[in-house]
Tab-separated table of C-alpha atoms in Angstrom:
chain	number	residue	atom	x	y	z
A	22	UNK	CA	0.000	0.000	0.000
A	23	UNK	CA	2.605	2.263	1.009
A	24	UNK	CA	4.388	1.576	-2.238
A	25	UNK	CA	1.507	2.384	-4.348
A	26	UNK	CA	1.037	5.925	-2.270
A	27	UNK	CA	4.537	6.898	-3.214
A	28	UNK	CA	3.997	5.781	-6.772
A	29	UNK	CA	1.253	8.618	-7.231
A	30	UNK	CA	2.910	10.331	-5.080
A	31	UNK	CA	6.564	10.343	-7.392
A	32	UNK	CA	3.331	10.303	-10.866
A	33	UNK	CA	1.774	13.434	-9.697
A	34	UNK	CA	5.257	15.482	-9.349
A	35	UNK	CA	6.421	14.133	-12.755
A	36	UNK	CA	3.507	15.661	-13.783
A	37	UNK	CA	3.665	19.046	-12.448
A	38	UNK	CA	7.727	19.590	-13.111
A	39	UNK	CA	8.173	20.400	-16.865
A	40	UNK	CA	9.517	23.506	-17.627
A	41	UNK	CA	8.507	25.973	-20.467
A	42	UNK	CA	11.702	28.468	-21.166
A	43	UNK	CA	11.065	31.704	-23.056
A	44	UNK	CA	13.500	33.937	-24.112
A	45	UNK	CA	11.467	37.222	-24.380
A	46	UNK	CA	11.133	40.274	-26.775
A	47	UNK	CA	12.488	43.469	-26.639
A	48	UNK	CA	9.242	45.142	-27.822
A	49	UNK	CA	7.996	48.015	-25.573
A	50	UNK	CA	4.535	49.291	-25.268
A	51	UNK	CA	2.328	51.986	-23.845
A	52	UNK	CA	-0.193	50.156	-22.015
A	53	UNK	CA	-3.200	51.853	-24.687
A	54	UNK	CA	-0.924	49.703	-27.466
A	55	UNK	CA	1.435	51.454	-30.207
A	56	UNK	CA	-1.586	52.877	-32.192
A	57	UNK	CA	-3.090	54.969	-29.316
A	58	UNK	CA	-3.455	59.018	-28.942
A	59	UNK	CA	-3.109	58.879	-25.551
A	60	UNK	CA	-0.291	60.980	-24.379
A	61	UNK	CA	1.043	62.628	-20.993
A	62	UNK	CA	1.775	66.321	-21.339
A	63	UNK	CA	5.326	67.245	-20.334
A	64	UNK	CA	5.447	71.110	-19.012
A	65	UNK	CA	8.668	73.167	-19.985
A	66	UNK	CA	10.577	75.999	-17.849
A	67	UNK	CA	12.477	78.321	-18.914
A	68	UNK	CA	16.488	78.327	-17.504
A	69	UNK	CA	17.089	82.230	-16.592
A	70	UNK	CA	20.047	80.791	-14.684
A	71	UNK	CA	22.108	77.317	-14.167
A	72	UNK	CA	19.442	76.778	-11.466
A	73	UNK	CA	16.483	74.005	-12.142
A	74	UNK	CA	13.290	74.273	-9.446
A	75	UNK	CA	10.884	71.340	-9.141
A	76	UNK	CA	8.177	71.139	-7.036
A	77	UNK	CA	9.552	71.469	-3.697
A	78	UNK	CA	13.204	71.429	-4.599
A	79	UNK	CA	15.927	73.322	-6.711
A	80	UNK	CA	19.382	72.577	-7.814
A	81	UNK	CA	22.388	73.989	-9.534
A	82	UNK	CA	23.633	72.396	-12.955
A	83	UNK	CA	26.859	71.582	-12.537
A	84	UNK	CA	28.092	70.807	-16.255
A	85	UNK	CA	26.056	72.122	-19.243
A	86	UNK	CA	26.573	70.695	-22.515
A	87	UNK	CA	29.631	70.956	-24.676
A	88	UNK	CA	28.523	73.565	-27.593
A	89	UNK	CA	25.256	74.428	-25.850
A	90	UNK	CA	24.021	78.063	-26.981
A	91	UNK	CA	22.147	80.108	-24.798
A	92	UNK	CA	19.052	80.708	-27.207
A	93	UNK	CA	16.330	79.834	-25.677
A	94	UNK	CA	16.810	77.684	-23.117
A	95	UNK	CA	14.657	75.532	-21.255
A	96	UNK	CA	14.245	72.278	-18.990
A	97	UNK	CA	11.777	69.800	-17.870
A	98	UNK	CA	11.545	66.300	-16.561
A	99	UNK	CA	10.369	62.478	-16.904
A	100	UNK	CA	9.546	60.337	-14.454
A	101	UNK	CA	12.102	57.533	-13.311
A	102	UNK	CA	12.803	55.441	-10.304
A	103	UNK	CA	15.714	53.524	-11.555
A	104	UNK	CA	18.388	55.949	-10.203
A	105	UNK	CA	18.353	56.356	-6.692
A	106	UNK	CA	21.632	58.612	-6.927
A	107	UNK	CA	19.663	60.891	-8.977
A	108	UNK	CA	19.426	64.787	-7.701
A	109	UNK	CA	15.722	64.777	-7.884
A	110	UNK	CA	14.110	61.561	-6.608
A	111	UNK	CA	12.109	59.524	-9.143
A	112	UNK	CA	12.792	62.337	-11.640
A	113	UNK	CA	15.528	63.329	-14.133
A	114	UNK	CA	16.248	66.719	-15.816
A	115	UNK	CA	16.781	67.492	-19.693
A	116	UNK	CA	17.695	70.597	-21.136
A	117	UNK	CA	16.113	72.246	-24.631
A	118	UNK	CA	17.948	74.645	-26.713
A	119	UNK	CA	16.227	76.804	-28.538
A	120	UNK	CA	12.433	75.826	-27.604
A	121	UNK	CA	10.565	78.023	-29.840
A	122	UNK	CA	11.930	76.364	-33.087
A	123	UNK	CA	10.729	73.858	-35.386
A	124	UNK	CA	13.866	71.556	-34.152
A	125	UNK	CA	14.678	72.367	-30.861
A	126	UNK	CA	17.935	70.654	-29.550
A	127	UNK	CA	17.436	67.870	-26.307
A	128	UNK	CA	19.980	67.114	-23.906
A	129	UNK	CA	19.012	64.420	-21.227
A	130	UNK	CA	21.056	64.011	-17.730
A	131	UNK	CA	20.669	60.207	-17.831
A	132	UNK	CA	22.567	59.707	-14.751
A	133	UNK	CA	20.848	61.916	-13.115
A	134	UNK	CA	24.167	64.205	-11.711
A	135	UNK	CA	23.473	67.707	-13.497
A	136	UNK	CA	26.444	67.114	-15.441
A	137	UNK	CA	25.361	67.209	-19.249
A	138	UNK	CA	28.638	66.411	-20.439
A	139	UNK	CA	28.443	62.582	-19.451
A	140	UNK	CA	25.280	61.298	-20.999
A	141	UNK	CA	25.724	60.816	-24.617
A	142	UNK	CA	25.267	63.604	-27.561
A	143	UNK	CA	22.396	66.043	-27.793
A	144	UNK	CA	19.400	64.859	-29.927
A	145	UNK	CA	17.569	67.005	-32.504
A	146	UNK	CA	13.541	66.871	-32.224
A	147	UNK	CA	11.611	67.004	-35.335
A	148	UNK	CA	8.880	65.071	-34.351
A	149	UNK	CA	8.957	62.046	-32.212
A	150	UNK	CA	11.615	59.238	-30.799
A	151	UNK	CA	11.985	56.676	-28.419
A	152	UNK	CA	14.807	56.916	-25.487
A	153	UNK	CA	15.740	54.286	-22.803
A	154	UNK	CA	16.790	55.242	-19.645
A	155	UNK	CA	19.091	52.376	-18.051
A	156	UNK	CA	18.575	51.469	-14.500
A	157	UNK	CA	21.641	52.294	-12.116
A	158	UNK	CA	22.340	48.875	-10.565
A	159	UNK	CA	21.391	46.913	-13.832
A	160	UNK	CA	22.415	48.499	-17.444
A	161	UNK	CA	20.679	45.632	-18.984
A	162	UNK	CA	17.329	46.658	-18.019
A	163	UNK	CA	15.870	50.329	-19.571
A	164	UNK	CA	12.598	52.204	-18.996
A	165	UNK	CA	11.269	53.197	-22.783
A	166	UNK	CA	9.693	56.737	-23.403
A	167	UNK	CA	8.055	57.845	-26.643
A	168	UNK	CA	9.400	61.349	-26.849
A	169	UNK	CA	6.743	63.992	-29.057
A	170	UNK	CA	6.145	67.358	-30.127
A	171	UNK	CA	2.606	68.519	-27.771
A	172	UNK	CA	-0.371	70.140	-29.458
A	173	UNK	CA	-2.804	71.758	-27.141
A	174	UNK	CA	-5.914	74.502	-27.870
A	175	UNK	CA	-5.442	77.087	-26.069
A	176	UNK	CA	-8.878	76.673	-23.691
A	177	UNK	CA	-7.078	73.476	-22.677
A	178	UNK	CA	-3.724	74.607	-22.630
A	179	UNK	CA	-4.695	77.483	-20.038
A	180	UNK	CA	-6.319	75.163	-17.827
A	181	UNK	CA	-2.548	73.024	-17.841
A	182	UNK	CA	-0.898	75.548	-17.064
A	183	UNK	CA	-3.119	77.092	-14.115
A	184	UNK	CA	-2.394	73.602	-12.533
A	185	UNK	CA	1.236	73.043	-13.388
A	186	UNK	CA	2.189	76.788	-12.020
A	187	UNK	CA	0.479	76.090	-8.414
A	188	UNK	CA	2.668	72.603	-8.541
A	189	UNK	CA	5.854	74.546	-9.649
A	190	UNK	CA	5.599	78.051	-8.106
A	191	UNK	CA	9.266	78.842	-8.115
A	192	UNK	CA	9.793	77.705	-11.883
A	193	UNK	CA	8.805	79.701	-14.751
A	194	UNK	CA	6.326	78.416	-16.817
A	195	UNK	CA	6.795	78.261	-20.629
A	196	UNK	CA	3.528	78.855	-22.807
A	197	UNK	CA	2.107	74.897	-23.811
A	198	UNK	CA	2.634	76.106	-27.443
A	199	UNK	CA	6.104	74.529	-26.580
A	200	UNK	CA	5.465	71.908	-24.598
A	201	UNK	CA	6.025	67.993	-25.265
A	202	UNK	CA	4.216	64.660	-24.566
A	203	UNK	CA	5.224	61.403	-23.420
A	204	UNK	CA	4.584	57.847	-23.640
A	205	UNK	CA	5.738	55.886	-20.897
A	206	UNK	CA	6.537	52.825	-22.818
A	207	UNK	CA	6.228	50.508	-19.583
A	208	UNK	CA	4.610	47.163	-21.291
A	209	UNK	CA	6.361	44.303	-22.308
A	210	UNK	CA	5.959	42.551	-24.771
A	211	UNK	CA	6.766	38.719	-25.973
A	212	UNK	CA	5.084	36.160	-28.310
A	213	UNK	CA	5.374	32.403	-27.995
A	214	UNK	CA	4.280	29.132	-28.058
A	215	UNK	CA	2.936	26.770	-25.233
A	216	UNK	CA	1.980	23.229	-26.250
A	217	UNK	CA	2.226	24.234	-29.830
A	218	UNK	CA	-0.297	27.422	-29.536
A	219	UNK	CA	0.553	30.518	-29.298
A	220	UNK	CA	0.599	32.952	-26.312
A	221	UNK	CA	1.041	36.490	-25.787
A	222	UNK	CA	2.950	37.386	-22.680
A	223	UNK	CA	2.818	40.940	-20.582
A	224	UNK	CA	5.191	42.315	-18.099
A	225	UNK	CA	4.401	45.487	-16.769
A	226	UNK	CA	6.881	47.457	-15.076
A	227	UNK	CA	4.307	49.558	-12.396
A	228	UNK	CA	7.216	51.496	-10.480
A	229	UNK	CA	8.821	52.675	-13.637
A	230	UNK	CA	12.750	51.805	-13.115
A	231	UNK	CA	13.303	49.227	-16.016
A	232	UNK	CA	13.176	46.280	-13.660
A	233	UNK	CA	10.685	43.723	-13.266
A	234	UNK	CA	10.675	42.826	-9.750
A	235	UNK	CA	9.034	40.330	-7.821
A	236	UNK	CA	6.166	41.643	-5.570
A	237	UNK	CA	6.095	44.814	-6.979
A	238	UNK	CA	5.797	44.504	-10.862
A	239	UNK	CA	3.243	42.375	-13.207
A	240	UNK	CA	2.896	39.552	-15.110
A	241	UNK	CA	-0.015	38.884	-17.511
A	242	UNK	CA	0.268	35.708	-20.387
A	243	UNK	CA	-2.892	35.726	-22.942
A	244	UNK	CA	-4.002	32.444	-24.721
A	245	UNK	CA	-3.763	34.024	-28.465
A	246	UNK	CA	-1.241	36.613	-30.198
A	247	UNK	CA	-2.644	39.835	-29.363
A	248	UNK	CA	-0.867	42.846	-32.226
A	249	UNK	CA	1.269	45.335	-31.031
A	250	UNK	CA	-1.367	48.261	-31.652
A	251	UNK	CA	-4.207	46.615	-29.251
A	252	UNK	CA	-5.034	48.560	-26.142
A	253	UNK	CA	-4.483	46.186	-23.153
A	254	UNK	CA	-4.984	48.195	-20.454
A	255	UNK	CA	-7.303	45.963	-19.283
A	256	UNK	CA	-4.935	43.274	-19.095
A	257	UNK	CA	-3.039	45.135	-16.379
A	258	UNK	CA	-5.559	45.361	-14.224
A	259	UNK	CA	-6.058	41.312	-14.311
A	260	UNK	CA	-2.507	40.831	-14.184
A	261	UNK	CA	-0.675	39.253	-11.448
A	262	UNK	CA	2.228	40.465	-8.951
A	263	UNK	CA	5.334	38.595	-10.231
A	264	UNK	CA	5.855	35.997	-7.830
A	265	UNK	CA	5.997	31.976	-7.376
A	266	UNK	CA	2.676	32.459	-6.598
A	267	UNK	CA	1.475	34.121	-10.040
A	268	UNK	CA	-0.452	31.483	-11.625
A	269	UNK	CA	-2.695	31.542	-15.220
A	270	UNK	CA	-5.227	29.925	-16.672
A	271	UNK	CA	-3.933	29.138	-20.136
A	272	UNK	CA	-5.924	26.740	-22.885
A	273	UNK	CA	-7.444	25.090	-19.609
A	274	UNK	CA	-4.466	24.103	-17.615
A	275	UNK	CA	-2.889	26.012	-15.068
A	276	UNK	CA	0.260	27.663	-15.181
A	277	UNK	CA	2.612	28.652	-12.495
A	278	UNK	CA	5.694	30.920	-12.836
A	279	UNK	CA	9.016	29.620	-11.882
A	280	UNK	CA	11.351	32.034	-12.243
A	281	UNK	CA	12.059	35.650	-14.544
A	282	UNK	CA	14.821	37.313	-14.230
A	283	UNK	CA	14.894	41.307	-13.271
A	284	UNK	CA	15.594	42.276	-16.864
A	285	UNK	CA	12.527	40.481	-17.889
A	286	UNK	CA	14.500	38.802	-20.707
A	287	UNK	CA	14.367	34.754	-19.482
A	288	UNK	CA	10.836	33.233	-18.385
A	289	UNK	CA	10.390	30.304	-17.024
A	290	UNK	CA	6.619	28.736	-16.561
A	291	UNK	CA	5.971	25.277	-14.720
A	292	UNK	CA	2.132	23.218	-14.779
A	293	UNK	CA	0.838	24.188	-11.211
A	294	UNK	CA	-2.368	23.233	-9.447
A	295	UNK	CA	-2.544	26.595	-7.389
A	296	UNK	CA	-5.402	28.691	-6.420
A	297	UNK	CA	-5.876	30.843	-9.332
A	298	UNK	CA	-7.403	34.702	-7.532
A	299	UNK	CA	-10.280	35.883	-9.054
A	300	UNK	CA	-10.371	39.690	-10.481
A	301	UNK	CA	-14.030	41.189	-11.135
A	302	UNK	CA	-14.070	41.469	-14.835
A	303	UNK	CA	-16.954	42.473	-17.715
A	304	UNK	CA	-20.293	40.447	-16.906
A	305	UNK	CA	-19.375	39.832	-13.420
A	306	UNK	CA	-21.992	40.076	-10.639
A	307	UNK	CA	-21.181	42.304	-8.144
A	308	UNK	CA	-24.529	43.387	-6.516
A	309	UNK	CA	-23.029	41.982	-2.969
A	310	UNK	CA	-20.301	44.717	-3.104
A	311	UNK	CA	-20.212	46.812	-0.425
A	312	UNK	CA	-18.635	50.747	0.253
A	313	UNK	CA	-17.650	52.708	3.643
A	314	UNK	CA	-18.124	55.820	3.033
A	315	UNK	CA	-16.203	59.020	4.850
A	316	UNK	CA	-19.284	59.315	6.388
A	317	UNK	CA	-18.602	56.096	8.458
A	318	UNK	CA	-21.530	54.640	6.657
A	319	UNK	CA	-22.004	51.657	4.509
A	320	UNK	CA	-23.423	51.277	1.513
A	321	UNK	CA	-24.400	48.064	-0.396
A	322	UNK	CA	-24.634	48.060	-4.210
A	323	UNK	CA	-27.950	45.798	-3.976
A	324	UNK	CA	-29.655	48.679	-2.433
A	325	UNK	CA	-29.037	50.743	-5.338
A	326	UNK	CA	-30.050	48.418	-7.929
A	327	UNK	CA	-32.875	50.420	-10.466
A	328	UNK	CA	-34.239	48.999	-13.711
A	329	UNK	CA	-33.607	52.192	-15.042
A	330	UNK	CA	-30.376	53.447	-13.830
A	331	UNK	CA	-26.715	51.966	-13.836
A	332	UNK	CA	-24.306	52.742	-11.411
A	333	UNK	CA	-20.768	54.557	-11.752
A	334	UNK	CA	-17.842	53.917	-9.454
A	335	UNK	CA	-15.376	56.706	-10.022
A	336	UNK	CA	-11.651	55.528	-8.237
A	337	UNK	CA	-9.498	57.988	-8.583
A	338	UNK	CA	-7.688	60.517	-5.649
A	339	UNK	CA	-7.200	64.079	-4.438
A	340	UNK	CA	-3.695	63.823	-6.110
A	341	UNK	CA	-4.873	62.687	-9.501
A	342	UNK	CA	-4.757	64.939	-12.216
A	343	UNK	CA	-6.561	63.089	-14.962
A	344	UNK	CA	-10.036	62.886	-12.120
A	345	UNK	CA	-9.884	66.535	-11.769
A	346	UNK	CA	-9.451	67.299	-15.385
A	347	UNK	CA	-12.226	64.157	-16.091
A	348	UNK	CA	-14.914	65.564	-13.221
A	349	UNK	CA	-16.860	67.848	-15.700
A	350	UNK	CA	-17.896	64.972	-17.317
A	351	UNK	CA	-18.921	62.728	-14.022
A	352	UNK	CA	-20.905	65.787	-12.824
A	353	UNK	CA	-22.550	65.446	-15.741
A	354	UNK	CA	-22.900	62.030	-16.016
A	355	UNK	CA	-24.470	62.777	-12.359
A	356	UNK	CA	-26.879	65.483	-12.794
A	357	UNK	CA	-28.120	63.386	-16.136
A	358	UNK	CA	-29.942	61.227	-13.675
A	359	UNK	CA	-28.860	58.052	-15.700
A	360	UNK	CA	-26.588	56.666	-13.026
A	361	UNK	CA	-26.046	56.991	-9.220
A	362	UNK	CA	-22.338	57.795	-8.995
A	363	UNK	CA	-20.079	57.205	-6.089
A	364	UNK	CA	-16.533	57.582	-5.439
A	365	UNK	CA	-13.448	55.348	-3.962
A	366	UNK	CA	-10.407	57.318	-3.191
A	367	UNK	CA	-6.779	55.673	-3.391
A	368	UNK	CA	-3.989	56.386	-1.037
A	369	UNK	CA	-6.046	59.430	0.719
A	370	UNK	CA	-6.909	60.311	3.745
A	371	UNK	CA	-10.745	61.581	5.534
A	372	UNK	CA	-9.614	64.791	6.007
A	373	UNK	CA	-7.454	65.098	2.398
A	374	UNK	CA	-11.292	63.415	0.793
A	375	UNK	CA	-12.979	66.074	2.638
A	376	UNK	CA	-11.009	69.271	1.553
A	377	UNK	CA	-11.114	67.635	-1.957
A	378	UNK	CA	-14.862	67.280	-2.219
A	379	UNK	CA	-15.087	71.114	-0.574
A	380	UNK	CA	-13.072	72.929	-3.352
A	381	UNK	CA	-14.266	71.004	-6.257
A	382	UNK	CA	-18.291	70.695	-5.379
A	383	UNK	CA	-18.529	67.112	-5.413
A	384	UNK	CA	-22.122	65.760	-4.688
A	385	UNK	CA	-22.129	62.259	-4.923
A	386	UNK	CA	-21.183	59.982	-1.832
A	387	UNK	CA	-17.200	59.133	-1.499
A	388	UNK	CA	-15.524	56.370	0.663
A	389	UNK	CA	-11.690	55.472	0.747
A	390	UNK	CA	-10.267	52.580	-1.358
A	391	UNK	CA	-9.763	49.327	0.786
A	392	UNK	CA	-7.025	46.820	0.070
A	393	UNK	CA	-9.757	44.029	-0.507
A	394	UNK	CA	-11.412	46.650	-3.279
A	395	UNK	CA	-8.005	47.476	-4.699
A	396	UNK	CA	-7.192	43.244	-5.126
A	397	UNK	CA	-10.508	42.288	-6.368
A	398	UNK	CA	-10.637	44.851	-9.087
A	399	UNK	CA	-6.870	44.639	-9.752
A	400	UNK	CA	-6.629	48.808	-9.727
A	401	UNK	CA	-3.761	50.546	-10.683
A	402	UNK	CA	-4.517	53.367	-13.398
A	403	UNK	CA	-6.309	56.376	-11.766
A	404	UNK	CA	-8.900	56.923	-12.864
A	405	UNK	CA	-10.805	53.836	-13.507
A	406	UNK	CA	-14.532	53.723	-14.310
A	407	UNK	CA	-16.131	50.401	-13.259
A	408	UNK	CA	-19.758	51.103	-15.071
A	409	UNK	CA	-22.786	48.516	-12.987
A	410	UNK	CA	-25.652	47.649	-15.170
A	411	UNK	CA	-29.335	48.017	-13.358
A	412	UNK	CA	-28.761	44.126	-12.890
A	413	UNK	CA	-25.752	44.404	-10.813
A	414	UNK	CA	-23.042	43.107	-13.529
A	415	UNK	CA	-20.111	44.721	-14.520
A	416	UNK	CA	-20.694	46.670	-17.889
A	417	UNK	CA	-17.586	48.293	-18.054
A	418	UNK	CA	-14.122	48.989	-16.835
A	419	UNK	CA	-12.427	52.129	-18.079
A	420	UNK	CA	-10.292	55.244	-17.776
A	421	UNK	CA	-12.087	57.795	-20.290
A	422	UNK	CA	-15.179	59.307	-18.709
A	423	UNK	CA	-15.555	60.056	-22.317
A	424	UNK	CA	-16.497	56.441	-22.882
A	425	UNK	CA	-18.786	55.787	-20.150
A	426	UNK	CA	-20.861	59.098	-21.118
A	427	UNK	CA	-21.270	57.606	-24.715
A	428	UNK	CA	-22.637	54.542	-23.736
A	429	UNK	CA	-24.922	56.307	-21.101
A	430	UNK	CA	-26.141	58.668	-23.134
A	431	UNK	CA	-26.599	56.903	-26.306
A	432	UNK	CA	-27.441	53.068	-25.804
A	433	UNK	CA	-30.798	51.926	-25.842
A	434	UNK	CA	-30.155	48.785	-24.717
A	435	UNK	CA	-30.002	48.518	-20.846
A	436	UNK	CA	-29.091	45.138	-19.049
């Protein structure tokens, strides 16, 4: 008896042990795909002196560029974690020459020092390029920008610049007619096979330093091959934390991962028979859901249920530029009457919730994100619409109020 127990036993490891090896892709991504419109606006200032001010901090350069002329000069920044030595955290500084031409001159302080003269040559800007900034402790792994000229009309440039001069009050603020955008190109992406069909596989670098690290990054794998130009945003927010404990669903067998290395250039998958978690997604009934409001009271998504009226979950937070600049159109959404709309702020606090709903005239009932609400809907863009039929299913999860006002106010069809 015993023998047969190890038998099945030493059968059912055998069975769970192969490995599937990928060597993955250096094809980056913004998470909207390669086709997509969607930019962030990067704010210019001009350099009256060798002096750069952020928000709460300003520094002297120490090296400017060899030939740089003094026409025109501005600076700005990109977001970056991967060099802690860098003189503003997270953050690192470039320079442009001549800003009010057709091709303006960039000079980037990759390492971060304020010394121009060690990063490379200066490149000219006609109209877009890519750049990869190399992480400090590993020059094998880059974070990818898409680099672009910025158009704005002036109504919306105005209301930019109102914002970025309260963030920046020490800097002076160039007109947005000069601006640029970026792309954070943070996705990665790999084709492959598994049991001779193919697979798409995501890593998604969240903290932005050109590593893929365990318990902080993510890890998504999709039965099919998905193009470059698809928008698979959505496939962030069901992705995993890279771990041991990461496991997927793929062609009806589950999949564990074994190992990836910090570049995110070696992947390693093993069969698993893990507990998959589940992440609310499209269709999903979620009329049990319950909110705490800042109020202290809770609310239960049952008791809101109308044949006649969907409900809106805005997540966003008092620090999120893209809610405030969105709210016009969730006030809107709210005073149409077609949904009851409630709000979950992220990384806030009652009293930050309660200034925030003060100065901008909020109405509808807010409550602070829980861990438990972050994990079941897998949240990490801000803001995220999650759009509740009458019925209590999920109709949709998105970050353009623009979206979830079309299909509001134009479809007939309510279920």
């Amino acid at each position: 008896m015993k023998k047969i127990i190890l038998w099945i036993i030493l059968i059912n490891s055998l069975a769970y042990s192969q490995d599937y090896t990928y060597n993955l892709s250096n094809d980056f991504q913004s998470q909207f795909g390669s086709s997509t419109d969607m930019v962030a606006l990067n704010p210019i200032f001009k350099l009256e002196s060798d002096t750069i001010f952020n928000k709460t901090y300003n520094s002297k350069i120490k090296k400017f560029p060899i030939g740089l002329s003094n026409i025109n000069l501005a600076y700005g920044f990109l977001y970056f974690t991967g060099n802690s030595n860098s003189v503003f955290e997270n953050e690192i500084v470039f320079l442009v020459e001549n800003y009010m031409s057709d091709n303006p001159i960039l000079y980037f302080d990759k390492n971060g020092n304020l010394d121009f003269t060690d990063d490379g040559g200066p490149i000219k800007f006609s109209d877009n390029f890519k750049l990869a900034l190399k992480n400090i402790k590993n020059h094998s792994a880059s974070l990818h920008y898409n680099i672009s000229k910025g158009f704005f009309p002036n109504d919306a440039g105005q209301t930019f610049k109102t914002r970025i001069k309260s963030l920046y009050p020490n800097a002076y603020l160039i007109s947005p007619n000069y601006w640029i955008t970026n792309q954070r190109l943070f996705v990665k992406v790999s084709k492959g096979m598994l049991n001779d069909k193919p697979i798409t596989i995501y890593l998604f670098d969240e903290d932005s330093d050109g590593l893929f690290t365990a318990n902080i990054d993510k890890i998504f794998i999709e039965p099919n091959t998905i193009e470059l130009e698809k928008d698979v945003s959505s496939f962030s927010r069901k992705a995993s934390l890279i771990s041991n404990n990461a496991t997927f669903l793929i062609y009806g067998m589950k999949f564990s991962l074994k190992n990836l290395d910090e570049s995110g250039d070696i992947l390693v998958l093993e069969k698993s028979n893990k507990q998959i978690n589940k992440i609310y997604d499209l269709g999903d009934s979620i009329d049990f859901l319950s909110l705490k409001l800042i109020n202290d009271q809770s609310i239960s998504i049952n008791d809101f249920l109308n044949k006649d009226k969907y409900i809106l979950i805005e997540v966003g937070g008092t620090w999120c530029g893209g809610c405030i600049a969105q709210k016009p159109i969730i006030s809107e959404i709210y005073e149409s009457n077609k949904a009851y709309v409630f709000g979950v702020f992220a990384n806030d606090t009652k009293a930050t919730v309660e200034k925030y709903v003060g100065k901008h005239k909020i109405e509808w009932d807010i409550g602070l994100m829980t861990q438990e609400f972050k994990k079941r809907f897998g949240i990490n863009s801000f803001p995220t619409y999650i759009l509740i039929s009458p019925y209590g299913k999920i109709k949709l999860i998105d970050i353009n109020a623009h979206r979830i006002k079309s299909l509001l106010m134009f479809s007939k069809r309510i279920d």
